PDB file of C-alpha atoms and ligand atoms in Angstrom:
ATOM      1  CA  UNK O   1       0.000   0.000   0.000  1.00 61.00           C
ATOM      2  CA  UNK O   2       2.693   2.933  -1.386  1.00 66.00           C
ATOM      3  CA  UNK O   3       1.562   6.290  -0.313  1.00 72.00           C
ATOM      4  CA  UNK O   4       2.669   9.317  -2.651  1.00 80.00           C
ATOM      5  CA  UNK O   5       4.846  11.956  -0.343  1.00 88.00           C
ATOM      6  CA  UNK O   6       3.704  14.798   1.122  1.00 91.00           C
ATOM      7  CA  UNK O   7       5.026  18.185   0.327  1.00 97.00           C
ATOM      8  CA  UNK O   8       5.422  20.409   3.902  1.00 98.00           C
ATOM      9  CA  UNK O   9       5.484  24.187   3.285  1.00 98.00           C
ATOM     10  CA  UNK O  10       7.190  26.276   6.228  1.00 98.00           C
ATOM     11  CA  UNK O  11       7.336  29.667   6.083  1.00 96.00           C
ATOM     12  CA  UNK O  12       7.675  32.312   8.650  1.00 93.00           C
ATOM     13  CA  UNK O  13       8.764  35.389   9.509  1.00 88.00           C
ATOM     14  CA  UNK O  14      12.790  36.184   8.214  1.00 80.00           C
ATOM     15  CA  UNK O  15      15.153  35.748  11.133  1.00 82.00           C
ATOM     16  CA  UNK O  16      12.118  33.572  12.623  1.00 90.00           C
ATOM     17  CA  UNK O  17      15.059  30.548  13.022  1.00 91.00           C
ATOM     18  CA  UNK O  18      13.375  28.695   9.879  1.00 93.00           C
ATOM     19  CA  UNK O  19      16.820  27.020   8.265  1.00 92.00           C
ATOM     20  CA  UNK O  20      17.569  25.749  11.564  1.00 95.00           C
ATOM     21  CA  UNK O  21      14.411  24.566  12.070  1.00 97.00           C
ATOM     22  CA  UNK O  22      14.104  22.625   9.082  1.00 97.00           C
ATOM     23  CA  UNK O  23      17.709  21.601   9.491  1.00 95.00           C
ATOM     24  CA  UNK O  24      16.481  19.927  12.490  1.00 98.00           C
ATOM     25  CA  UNK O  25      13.350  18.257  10.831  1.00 98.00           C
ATOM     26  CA  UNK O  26      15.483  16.956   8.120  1.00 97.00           C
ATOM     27  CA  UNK O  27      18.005  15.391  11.129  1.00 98.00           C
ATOM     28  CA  UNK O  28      16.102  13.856  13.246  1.00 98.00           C
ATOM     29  CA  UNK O  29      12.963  12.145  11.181  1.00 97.00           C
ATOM     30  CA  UNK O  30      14.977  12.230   7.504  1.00 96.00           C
ATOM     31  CA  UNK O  31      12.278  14.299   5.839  1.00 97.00           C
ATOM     32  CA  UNK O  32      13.629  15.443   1.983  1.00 98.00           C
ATOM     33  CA  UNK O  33      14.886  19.064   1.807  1.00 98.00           C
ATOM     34  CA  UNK O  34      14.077  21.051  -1.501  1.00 98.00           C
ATOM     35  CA  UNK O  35      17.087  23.539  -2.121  1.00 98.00           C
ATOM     36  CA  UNK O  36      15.751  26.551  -3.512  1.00 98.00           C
ATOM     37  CA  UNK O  37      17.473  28.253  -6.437  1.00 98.00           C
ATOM     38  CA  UNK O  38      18.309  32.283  -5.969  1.00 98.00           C
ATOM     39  CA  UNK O  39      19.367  35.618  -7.607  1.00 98.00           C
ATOM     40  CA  UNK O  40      20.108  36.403  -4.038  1.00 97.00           C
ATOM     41  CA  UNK O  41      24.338  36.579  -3.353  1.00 96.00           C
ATOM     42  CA  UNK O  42      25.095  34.379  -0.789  1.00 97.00           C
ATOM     43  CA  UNK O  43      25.877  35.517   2.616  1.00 91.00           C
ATOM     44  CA  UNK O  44      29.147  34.191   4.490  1.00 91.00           C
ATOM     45  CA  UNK O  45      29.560  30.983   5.125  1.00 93.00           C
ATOM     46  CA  UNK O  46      26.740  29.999   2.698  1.00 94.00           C
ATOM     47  CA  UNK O  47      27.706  27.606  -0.152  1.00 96.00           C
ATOM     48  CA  UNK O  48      26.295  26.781  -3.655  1.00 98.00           C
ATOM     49  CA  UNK O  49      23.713  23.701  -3.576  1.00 96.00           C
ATOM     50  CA  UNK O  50      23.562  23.838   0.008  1.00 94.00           C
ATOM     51  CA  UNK O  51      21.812  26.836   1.156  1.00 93.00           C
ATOM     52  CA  UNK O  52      20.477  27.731  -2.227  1.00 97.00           C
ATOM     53  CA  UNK O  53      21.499  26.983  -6.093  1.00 98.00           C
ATOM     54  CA  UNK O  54      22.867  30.958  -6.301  1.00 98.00           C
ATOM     55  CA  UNK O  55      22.010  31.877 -10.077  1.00 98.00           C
ATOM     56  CA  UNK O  56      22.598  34.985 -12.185  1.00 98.00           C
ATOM     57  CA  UNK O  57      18.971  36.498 -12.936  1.00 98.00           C
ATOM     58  CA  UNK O  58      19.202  35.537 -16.746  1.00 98.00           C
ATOM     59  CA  UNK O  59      19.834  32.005 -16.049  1.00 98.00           C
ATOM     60  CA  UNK O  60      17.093  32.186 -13.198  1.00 98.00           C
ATOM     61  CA  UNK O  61      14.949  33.547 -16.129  1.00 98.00           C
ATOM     62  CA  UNK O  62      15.395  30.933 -18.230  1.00 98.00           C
ATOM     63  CA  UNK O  63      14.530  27.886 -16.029  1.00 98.00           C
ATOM     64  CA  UNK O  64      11.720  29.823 -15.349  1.00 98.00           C
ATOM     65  CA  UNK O  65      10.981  29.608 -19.512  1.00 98.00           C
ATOM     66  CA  UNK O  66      11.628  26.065 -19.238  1.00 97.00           C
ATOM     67  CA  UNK O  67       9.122  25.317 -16.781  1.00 97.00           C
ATOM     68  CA  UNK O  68      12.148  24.740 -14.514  1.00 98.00           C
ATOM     69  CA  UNK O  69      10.147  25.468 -11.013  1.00 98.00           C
ATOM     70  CA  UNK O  70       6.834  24.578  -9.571  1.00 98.00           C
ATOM     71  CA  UNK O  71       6.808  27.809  -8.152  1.00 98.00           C
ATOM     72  CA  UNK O  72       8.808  30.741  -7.950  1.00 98.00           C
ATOM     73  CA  UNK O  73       8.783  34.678  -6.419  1.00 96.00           C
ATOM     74  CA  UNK O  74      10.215  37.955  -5.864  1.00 95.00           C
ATOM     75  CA  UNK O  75      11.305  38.432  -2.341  1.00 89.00           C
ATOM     76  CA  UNK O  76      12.627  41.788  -1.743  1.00 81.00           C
ATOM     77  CA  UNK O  77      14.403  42.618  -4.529  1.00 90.00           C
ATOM     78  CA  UNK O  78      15.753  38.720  -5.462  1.00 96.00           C
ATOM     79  CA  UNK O  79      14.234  35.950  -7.038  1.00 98.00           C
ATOM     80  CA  UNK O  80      13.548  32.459  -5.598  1.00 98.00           C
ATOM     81  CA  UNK O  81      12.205  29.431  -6.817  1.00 98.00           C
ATOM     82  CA  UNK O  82      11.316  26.217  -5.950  1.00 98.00           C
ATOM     83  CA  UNK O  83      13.391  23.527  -8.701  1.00 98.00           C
ATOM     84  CA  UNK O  84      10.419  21.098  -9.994  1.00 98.00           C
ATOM     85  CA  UNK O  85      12.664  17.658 -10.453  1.00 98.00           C
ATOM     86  CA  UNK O  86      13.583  17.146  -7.254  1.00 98.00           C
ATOM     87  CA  UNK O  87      10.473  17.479  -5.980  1.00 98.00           C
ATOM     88  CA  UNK O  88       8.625  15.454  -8.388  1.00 96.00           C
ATOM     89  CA  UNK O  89      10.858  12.855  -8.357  1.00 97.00           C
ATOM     90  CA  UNK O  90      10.789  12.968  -4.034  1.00 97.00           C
ATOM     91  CA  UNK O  91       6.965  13.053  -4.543  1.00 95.00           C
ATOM     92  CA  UNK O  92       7.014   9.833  -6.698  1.00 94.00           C
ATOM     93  CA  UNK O  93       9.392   7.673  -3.958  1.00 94.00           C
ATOM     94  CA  UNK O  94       7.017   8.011  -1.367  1.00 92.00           C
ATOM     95  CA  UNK O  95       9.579  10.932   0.481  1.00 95.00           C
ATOM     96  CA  UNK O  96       8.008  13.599   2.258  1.00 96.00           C
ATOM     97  CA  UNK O  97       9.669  17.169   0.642  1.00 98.00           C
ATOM     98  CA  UNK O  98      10.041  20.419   2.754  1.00 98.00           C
ATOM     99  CA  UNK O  99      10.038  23.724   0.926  1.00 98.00           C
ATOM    100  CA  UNK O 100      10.743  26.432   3.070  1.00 97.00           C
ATOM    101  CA  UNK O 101       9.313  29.817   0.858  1.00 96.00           C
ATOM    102  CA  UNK O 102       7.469  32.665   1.672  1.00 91.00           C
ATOM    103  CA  UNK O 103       4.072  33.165   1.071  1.00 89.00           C
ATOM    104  CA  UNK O 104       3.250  34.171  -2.787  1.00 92.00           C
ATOM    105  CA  UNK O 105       4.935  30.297  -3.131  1.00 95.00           C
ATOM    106  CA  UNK O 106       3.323  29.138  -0.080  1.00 96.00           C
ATOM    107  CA  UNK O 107      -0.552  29.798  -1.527  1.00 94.00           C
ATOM    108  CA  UNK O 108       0.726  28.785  -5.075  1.00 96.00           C
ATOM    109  CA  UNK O 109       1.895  25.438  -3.903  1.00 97.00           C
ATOM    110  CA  UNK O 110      -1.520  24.682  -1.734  1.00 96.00           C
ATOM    111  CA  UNK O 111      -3.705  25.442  -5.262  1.00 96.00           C
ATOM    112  CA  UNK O 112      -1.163  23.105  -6.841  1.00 96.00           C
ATOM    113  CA  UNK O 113      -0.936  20.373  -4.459  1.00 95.00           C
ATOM    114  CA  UNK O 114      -4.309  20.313  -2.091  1.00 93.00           C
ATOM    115  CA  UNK O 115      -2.118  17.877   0.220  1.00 91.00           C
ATOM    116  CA  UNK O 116       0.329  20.000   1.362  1.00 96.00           C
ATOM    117  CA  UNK O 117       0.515  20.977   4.812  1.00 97.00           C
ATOM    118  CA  UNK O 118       1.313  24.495   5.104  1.00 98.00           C
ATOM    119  CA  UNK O 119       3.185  25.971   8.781  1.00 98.00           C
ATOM    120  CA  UNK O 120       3.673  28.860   9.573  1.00 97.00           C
ATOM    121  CA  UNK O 121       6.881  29.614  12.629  1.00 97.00           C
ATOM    122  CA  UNK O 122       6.610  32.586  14.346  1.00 96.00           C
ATOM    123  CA  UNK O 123       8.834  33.980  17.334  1.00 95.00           C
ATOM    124  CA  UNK O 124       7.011  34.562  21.090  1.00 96.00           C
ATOM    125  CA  UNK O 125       6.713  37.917  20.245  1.00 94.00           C
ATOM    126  CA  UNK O 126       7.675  41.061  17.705  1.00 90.00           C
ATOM    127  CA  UNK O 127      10.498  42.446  19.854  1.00 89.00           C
ATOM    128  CA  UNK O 128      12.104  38.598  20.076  1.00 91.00           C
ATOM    129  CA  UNK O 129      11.678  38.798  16.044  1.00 90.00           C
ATOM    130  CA  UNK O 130      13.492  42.140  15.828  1.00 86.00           C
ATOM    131  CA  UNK O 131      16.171  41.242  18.034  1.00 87.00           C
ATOM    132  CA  UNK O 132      16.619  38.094  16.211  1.00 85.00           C
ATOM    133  CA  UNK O 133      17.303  39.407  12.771  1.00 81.00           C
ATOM    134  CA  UNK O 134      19.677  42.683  14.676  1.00 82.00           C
ATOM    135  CA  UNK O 135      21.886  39.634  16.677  1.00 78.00           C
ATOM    136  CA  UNK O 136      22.136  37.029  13.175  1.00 70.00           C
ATOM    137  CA  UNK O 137      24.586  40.092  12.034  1.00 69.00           C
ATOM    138  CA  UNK O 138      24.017  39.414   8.302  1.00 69.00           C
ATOM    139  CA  UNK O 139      21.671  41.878   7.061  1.00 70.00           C
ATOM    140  CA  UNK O 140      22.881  45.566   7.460  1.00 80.00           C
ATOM    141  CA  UNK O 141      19.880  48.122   8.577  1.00 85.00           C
ATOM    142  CA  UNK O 142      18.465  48.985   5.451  1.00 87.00           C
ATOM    143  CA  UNK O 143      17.961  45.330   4.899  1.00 82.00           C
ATOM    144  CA  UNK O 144      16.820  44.639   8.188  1.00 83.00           C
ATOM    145  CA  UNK O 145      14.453  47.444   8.148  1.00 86.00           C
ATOM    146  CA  UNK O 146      12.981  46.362   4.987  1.00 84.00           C
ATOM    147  CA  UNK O 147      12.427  42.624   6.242  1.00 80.00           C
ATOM    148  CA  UNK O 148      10.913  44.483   9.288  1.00 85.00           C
ATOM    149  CA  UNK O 149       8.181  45.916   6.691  1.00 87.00           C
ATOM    150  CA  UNK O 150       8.025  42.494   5.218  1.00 81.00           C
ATOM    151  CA  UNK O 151       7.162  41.121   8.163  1.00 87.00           C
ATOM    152  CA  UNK O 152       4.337  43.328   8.699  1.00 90.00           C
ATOM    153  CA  UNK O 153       3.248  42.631   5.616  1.00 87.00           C
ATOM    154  CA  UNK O 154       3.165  38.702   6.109  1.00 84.00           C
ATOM    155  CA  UNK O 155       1.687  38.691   9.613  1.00 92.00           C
ATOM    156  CA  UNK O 156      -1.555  39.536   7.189  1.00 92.00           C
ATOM    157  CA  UNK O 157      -1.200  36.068   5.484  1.00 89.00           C
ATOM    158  CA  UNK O 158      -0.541  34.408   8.406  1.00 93.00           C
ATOM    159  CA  UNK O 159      -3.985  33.026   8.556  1.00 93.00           C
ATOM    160  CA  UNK O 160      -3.828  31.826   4.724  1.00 93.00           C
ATOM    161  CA  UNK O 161      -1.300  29.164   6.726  1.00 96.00           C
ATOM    162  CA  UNK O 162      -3.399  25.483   8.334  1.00 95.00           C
ATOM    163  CA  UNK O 163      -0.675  25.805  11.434  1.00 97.00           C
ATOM    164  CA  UNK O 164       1.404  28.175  13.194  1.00 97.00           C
ATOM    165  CA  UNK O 165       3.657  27.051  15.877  1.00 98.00           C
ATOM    166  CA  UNK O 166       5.889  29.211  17.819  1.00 97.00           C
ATOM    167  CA  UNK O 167      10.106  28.864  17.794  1.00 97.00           C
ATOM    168  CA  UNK O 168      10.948  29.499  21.001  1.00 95.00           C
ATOM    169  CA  UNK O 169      12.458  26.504  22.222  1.00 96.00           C
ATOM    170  CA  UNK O 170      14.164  24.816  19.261  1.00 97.00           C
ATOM    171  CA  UNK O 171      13.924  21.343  20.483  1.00 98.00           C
ATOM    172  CA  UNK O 172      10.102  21.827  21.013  1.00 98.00           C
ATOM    173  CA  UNK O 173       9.404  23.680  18.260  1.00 98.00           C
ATOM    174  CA  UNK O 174      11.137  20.751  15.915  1.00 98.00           C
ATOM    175  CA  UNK O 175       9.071  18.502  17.616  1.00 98.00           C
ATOM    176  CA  UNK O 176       5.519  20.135  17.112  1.00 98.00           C
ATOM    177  CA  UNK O 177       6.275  20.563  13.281  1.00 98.00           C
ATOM    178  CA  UNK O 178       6.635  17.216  12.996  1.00 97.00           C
ATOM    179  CA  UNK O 179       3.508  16.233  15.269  1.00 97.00           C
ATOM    180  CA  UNK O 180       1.776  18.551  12.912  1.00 97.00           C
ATOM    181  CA  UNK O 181       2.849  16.908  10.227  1.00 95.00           C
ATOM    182  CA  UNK O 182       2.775  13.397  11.457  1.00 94.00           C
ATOM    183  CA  UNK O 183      -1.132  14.259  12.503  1.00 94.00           C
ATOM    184  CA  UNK O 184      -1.960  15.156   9.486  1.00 92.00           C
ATOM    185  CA  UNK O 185      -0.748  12.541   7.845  1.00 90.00           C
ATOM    186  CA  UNK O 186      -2.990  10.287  10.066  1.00 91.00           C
ATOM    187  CA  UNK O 187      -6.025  12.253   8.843  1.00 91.00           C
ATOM    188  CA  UNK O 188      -9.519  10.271   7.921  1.00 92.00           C
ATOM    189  CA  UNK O 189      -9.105  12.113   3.959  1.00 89.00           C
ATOM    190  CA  UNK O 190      -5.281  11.442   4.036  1.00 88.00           C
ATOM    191  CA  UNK O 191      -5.866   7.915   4.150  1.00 90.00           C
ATOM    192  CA  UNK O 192      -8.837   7.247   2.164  1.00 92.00           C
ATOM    193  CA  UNK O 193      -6.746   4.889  -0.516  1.00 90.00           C
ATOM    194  CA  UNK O 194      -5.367   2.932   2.076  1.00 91.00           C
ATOM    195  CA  UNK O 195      -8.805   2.118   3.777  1.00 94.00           C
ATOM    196  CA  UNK O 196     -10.351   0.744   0.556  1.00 95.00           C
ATOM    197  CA  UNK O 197      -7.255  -1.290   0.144  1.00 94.00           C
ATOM    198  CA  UNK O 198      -7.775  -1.891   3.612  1.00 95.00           C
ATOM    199  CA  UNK O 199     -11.310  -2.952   3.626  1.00 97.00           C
ATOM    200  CA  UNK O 200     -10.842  -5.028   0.166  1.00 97.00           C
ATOM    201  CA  UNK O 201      -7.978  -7.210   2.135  1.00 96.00           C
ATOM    202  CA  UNK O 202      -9.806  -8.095   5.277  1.00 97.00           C
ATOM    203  CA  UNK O 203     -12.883  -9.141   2.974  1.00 97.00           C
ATOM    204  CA  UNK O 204     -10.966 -11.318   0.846  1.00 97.00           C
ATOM    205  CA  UNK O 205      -9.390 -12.792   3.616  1.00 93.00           C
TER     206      UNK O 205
HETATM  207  P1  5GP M 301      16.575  34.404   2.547  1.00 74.74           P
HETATM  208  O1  5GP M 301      17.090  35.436   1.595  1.00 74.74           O
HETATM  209  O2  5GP M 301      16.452  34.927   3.943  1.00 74.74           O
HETATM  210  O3  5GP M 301      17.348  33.103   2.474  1.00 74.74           O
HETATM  211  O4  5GP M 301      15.091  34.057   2.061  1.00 74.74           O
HETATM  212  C1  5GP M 301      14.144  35.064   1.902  1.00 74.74           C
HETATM  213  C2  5GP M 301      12.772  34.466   1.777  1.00 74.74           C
HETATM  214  O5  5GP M 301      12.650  33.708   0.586  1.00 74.74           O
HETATM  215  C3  5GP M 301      12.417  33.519   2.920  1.00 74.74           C
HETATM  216  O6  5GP M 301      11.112  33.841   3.375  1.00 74.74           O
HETATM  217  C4  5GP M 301      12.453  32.154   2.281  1.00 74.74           C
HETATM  218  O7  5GP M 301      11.554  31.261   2.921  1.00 74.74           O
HETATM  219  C5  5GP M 301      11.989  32.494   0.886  1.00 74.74           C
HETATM  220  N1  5GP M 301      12.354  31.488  -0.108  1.00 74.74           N
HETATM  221  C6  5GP M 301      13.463  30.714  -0.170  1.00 74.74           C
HETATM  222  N2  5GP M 301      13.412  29.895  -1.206  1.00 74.74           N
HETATM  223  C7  5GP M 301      12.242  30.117  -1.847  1.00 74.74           C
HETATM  224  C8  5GP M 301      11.596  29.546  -2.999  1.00 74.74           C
HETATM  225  O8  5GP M 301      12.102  28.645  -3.671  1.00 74.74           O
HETATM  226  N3  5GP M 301      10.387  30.056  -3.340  1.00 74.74           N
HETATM  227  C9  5GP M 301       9.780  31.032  -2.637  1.00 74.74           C
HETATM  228  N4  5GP M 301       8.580  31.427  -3.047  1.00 74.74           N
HETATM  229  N5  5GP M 301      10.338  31.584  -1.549  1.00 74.74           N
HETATM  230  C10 5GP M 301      11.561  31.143  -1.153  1.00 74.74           C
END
């Protein structure tokens, strides 16, 4: 009884602790991690097909013409997209794909995919989301005052998401994204193949 994967969208606020987060997920319970690809330079320390697939906008452009993402969007300033063979070919083995985008890619995905569970990680509180992004020391002020604005802006869509949970602990908050996703998975409509296969079995037994 195979069961296609599941894609998990997590989004959040920037400097919310989402690559650590999903670092985490991806650790401890082996979920498949979609790298993004990027017009975005990379920031120190980052490195090409880890963080991101860093691109020059034309080439970005063109795997956009070639139907090269499943979704893609402008994030202050930068483009990001979400590659489409990796995920299809996750999707098809039976692994269960994180994307961590924003939310233009977030919505696009859910009229895409139905399935998808889409989260939502927040920090305790605005001041703890400021102080986050001022103390990660890679974003000078204009940036960070900018992603400030951003953030306003995506506390709207917040309720577009199915869960939020709260990074304030990192070990809990690891946990409860994958309870969310491990509940949802266990779903009555989630499983609806698997209880006609279920039901056929025990009768022809
Ligand atoms: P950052 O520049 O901080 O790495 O990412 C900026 C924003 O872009 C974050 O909200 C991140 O989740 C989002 N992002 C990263 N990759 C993608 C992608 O492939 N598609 C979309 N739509 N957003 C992305």
């Amino acid at each position: 009884m195979e069961k296609k994967g599941t894609l998990i969208v997590i989004s959040g606020f920037s400097g919310v602790g989402k690559g650590t987060v999903v670092k985490r997920l991806v650790q401890d319970y082996g979920y498949s991690l979609s790298i993004s690809a990027t017009t975005r330079a990379p920031r120190e320390g980052e490195v090409d097909g880890r963080e991101y697939y860093f691109k020059s906008k034309e080439d970005f452009m063109n795997l956009i013409d070639y139907n090269g993402f499943i979704e893609w969007a402008v994030y202050v300033e930068n483009y990001y997209g979400t590659p489409r063979a990796f995920v299809e070919k996750e999707l098809a083995a039976g692994h269960n794909v994180i994307l961590e985008i924003e939310v233009q890619g977030a919505l696009n995905i859910k009229s895409q995919y139905p399935d998808a569970v889409l989260i939502f990680l927040t920090a305790p509180s605005a001041e703890v989301l400021k102080n986050r992004l001022i103390g990660r020391g890679t974003e000078d002020p204009a940036v960070i005052e900018k992603r400030m604005k951003r953030a306003v802006e995506e506390s709207e869509d917040m309720d577009q998401y199915e869960y939020i949970v709260v990074n304030d602990d990192l070990d809990q908050c690891v946990k409860d994204v994958n309870s969310v996703i491990v509940a949802k998975s266990c779903r009555l409509e989630e499983n609806i193949e698997f209880m006609k296969e279920m039901k056929a079995e025990l009768k022809a037994l």
